[in-house]
Short mmCIF file of C-alpha atoms and ligand atoms in Angstrom, two decimals:
data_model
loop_
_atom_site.label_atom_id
_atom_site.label_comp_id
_atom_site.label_asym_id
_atom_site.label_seq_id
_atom_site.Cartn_x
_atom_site.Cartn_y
_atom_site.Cartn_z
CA UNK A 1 74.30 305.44 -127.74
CA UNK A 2 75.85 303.41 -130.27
CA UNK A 3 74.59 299.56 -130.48
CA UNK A 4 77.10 297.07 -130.94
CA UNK A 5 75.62 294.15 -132.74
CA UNK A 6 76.73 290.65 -131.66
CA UNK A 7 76.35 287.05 -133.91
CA UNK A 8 75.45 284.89 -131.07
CA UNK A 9 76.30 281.84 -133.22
CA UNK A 10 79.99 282.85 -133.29
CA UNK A 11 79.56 282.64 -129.16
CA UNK A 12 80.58 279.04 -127.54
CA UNK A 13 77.74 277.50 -126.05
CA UNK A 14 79.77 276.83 -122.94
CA UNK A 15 80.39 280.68 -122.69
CA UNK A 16 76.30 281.20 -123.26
CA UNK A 17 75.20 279.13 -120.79
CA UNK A 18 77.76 280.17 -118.25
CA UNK A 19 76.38 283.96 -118.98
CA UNK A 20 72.45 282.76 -118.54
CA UNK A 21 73.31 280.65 -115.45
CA UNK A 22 75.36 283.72 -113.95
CA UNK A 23 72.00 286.15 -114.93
CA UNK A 24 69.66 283.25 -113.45
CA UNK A 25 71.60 283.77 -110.32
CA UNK A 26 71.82 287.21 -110.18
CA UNK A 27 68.28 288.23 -111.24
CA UNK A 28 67.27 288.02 -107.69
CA UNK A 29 70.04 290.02 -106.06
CA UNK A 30 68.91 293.48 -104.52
CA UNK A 31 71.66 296.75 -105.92
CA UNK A 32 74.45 297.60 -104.27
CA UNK A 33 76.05 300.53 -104.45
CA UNK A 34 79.88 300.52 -103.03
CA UNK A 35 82.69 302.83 -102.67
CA UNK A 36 86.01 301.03 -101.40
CA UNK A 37 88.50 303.65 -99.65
CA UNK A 38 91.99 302.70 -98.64
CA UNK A 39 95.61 303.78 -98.99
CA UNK A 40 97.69 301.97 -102.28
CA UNK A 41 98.48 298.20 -100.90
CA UNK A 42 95.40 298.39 -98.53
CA UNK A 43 93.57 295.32 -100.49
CA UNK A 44 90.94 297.02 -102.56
CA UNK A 45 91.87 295.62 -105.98
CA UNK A 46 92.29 292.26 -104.48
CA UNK A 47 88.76 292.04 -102.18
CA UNK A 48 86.75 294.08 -105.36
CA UNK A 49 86.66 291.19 -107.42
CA UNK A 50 85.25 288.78 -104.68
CA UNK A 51 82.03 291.48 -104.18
CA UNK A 52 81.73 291.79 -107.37
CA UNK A 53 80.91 288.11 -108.12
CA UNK A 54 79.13 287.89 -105.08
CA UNK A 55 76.88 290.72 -105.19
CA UNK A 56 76.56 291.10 -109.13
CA UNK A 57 78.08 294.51 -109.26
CA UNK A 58 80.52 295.74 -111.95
CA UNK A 59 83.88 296.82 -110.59
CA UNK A 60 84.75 300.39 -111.85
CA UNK A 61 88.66 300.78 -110.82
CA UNK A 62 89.88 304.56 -111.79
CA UNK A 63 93.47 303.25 -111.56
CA UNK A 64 92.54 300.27 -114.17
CA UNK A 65 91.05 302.76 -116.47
CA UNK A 66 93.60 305.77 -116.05
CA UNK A 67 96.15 303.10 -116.77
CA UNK A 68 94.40 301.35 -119.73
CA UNK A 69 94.41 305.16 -121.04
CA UNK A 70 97.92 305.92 -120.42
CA UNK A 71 98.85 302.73 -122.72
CA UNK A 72 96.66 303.26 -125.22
CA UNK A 73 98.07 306.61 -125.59
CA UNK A 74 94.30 308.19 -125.63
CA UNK A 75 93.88 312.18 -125.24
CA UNK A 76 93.16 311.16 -121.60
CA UNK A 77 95.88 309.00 -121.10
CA UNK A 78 98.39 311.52 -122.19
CA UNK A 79 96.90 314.06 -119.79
CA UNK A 80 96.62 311.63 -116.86
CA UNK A 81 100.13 309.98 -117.07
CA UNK A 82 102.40 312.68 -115.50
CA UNK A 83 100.44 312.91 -112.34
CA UNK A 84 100.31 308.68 -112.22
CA UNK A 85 103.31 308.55 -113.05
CA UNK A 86 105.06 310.61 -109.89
CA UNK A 87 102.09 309.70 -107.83
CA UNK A 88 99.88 312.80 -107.54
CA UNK A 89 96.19 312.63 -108.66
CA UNK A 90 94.79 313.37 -112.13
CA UNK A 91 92.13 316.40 -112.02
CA UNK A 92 88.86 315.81 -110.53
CA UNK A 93 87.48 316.50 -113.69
CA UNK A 94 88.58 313.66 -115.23
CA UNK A 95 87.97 311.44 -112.84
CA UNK A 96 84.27 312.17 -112.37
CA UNK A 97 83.83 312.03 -116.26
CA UNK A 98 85.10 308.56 -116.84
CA UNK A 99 82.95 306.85 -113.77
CA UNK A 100 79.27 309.15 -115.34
CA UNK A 101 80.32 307.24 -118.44
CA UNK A 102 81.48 303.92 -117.27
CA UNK A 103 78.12 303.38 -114.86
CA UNK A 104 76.21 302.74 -117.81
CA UNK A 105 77.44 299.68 -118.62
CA UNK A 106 74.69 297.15 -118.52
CA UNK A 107 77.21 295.24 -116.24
CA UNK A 108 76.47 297.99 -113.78
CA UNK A 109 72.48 297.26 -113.55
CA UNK A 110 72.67 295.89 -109.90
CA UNK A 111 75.25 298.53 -108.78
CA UNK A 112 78.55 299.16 -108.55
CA UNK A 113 81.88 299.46 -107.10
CA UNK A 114 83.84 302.54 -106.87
CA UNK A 115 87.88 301.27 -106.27
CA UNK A 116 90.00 304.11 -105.98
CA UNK A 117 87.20 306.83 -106.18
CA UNK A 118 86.19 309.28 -105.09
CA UNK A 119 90.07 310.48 -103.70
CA UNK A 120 88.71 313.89 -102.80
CA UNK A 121 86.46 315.57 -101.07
CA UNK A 122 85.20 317.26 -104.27
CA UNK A 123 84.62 313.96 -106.35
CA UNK A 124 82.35 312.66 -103.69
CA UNK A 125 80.42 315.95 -103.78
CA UNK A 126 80.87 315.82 -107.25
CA UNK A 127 79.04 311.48 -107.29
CA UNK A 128 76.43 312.46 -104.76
CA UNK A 129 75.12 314.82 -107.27
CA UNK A 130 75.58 312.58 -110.55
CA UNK A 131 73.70 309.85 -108.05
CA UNK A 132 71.03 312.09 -107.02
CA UNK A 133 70.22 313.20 -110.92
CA UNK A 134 69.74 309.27 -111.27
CA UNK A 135 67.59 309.20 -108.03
CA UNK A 136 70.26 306.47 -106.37
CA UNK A 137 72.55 307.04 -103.17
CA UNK A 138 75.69 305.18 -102.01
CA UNK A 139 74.72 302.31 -99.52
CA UNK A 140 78.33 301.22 -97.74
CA UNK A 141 81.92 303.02 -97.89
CA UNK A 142 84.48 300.32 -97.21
CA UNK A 143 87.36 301.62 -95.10
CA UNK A 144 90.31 299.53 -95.54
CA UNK A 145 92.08 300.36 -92.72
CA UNK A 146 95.77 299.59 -92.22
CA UNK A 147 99.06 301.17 -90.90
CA UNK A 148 101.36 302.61 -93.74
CA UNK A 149 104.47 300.12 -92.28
CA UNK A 150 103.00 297.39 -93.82
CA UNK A 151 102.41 298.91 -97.31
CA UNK A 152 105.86 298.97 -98.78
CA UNK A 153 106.04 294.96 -98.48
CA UNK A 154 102.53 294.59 -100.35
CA UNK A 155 103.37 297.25 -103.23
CA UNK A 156 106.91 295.80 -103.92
CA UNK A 157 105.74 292.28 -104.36
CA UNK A 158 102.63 292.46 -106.35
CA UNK A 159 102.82 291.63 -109.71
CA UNK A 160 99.34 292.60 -112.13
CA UNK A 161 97.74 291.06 -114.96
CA UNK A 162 97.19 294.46 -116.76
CA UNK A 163 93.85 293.51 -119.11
CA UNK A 164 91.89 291.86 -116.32
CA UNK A 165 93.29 294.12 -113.58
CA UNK A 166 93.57 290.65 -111.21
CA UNK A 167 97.10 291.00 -108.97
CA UNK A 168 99.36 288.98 -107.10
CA UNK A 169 101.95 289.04 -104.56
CA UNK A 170 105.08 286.73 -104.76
CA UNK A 171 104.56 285.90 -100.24
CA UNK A 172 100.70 286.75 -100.06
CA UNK A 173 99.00 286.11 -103.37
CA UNK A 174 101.82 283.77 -105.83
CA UNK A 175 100.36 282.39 -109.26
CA UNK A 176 100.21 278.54 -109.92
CA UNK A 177 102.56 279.31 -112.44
CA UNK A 178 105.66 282.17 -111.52
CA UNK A 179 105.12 285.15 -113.56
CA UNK A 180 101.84 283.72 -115.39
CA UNK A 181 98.38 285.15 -114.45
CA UNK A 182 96.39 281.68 -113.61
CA UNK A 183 93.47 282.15 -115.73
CA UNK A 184 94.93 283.18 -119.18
CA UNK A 185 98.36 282.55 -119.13
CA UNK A 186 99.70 285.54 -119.94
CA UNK A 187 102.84 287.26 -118.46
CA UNK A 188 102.44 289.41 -114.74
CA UNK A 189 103.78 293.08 -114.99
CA UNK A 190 104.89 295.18 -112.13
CA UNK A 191 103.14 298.93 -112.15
CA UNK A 192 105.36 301.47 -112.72
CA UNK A 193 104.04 303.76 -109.74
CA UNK A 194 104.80 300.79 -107.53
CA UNK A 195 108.55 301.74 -105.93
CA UNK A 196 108.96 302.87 -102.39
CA UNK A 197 109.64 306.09 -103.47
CA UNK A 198 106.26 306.42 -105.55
CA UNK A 199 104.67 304.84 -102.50
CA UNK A 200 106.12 307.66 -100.80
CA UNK A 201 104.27 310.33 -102.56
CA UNK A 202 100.77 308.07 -103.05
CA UNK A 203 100.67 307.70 -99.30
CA UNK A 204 101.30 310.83 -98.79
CA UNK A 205 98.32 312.07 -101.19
CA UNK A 206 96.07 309.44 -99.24
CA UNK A 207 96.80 310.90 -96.13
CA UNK A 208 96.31 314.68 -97.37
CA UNK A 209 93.41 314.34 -100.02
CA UNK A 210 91.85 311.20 -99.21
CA UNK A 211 91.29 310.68 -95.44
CA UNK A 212 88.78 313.62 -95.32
CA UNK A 213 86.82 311.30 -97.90
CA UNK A 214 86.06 309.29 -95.08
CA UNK A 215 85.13 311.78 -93.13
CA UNK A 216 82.36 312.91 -95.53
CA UNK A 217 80.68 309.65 -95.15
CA UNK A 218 80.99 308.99 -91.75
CA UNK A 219 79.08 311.95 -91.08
CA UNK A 220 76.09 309.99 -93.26
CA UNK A 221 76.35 306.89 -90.98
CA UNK A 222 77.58 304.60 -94.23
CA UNK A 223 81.16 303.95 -93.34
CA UNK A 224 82.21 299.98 -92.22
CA UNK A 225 85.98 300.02 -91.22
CA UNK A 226 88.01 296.94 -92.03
CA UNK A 227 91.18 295.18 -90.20
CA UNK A 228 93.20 295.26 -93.90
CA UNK A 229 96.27 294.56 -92.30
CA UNK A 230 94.88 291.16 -91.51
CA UNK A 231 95.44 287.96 -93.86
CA UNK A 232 93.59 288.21 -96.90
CA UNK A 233 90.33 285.75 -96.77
CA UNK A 234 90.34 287.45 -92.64
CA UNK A 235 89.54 290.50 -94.73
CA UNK A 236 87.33 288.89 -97.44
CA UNK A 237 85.14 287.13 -94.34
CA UNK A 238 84.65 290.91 -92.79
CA UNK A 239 83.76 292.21 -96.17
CA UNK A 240 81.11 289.19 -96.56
CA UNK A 241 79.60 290.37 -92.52
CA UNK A 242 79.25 293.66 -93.27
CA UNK A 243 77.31 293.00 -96.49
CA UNK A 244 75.63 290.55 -95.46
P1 AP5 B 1 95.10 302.96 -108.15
O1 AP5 B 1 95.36 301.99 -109.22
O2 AP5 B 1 93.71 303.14 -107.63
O3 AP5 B 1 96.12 302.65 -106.98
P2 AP5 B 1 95.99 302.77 -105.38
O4 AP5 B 1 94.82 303.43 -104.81
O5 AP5 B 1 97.30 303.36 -105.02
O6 AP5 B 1 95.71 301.35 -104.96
P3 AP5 B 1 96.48 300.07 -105.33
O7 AP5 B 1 95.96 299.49 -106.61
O8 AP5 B 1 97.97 300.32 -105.28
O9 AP5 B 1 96.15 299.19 -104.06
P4 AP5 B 1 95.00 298.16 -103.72
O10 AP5 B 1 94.37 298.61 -102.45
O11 AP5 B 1 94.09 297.89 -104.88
O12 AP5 B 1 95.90 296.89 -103.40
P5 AP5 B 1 95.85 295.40 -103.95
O13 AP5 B 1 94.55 294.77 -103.66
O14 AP5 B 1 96.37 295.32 -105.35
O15 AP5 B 1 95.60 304.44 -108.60
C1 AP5 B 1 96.84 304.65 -109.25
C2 AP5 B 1 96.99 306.11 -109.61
O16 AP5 B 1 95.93 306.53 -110.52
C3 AP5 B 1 96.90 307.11 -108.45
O17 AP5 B 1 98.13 307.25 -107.77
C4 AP5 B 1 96.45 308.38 -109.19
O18 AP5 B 1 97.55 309.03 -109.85
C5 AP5 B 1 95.50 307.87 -110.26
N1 AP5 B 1 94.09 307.84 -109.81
C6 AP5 B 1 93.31 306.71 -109.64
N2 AP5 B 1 92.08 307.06 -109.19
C7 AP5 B 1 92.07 308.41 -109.09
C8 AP5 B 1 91.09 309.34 -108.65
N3 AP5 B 1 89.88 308.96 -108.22
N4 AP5 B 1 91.43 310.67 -108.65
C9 AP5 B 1 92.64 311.08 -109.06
N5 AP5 B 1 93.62 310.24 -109.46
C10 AP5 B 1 93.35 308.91 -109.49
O19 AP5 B 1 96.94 294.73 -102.96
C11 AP5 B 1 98.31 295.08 -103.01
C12 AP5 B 1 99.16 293.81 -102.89
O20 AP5 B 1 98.98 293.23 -101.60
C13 AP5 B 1 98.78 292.73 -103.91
O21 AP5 B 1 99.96 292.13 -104.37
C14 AP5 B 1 97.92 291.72 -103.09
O22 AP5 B 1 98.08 290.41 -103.56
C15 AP5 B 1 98.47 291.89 -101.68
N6 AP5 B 1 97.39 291.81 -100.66
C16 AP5 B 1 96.13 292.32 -100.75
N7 AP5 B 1 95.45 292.07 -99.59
C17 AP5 B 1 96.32 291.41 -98.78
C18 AP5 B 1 96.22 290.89 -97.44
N8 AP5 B 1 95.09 291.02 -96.72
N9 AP5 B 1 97.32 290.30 -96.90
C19 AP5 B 1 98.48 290.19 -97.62
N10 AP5 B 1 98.64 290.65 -98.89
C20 AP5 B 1 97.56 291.26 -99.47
#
């Protein structure tokens, strides 16, 4: 692996200490390992961040990264942005080989979790074995549960900060500032993929591909269904009881 080296004098101190306080904290947390399943609206992208400071887990989003690959115009990007773009699903292939490289991030030491993956039946056959090679298991599927009526609202009024992945909804979720993501200012974009006739075809995917997912791991006993549809911090307080 390549080493990247670092001058930790060019670091503010601020910025250290926050990082040592934030490892102090975590040191004693036990691993987690998380999958978050739910149809495009259902609240995963908005609760993952939430876990992922409270449990010390990285957040690996497939959508984030397929996306961030598609604008930088990679080899992967190129190949992944027809399918994103009319709402189908990029190959399993893919998929798999960018969450075996992205788990070993250091960030990922205590665990992780999975937003957005697996989408089919073959991925999660496909992680169960890349888990069991590393002698780890999933411990909870999240199963953000919610009636496709409501999606079309969510979708068409959330706004993203693309480099940090955080998103907003002009009713649900506004910014301080209209248009501005609250922590660095920068300007909100709205995903391409997110018009109702997109929706249409993501939903549809969900219902087809996805669903069986949780199927899979209900028969291992792991699976904790959520009321998504409910207000936001309702959701974030059901997440916090079931991982508690
Ligand atoms: P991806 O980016 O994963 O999109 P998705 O699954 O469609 O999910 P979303 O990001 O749309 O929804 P979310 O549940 O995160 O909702 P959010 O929290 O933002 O995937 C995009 C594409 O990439 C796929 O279509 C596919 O082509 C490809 N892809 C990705 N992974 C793949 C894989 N594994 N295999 C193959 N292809 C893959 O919330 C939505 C809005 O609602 C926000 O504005 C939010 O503020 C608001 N909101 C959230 N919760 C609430 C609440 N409780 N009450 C009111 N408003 C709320």
């Amino acid at each position: 692996m390549a080493s990247i080296s670092v001058n930790l004098e060019e670091i503010p101190s601020e910025s250290l200490m926050n990082e040592l306080l934030r490892r102090m904290k975590c040191a004693p947390k036990p691993e987690k390992r998380l999958i978050l399943i739910g149809p495009p609206g259902s609240g995963k992208g908005t609760q993952s961040p939430i876990i992922k400071d409270e449990h010390c887990l990285c957040h690996l989003a497939t959508g984030d990264m397929l996306r961030a690959a598609v604008s930088a115009k990679t080899p992967l990007g190129i190949k992944a942005k027809e399918a994103m773009d009319k709402g189908e699903l990029v190959s399993d292939d893919l998929v798999v080989g960018i969450i075996d490289e992205a788990m070993k991030k250091p960030s990922c030491k205590k665990g992780f979790i999975l937003d957005g993956v697996p989408r089919t039946v073959a991925q999660a056959q496909k992680l169960d074995e890349m888990l069991e090679r590393q002698g780890v298991k999933i411990d909870k599927v999240l199963d953000f549960a919610i009636d496709d009526a409501v999606l079309e609202e969510r979708i068409s009024g959330r706004w993203i900060h693309p480099a940090s992945g955080r998103s907003y909804h002009t009713k649900f979720a506004p910014p301080r500032v209209s248009g501005v993501d609250d922590v660095t200012g920068e300007p909100l974009i709205q995903r391409k993929d997110d018009t109702a006739a997109v929706l249409k075809s993501r939903l549809e995917s969900f219902h087809r591909q996805t669903q069986p997912v949780i199927n899979y791991y209900s028969k291992k006993g792991i699976v904790a269904t959520l009321h998504a549809e409910k207000p936001l911090t309702d959701v974030t307080d059901e997440v916090r009881k079931v991982l508690s």
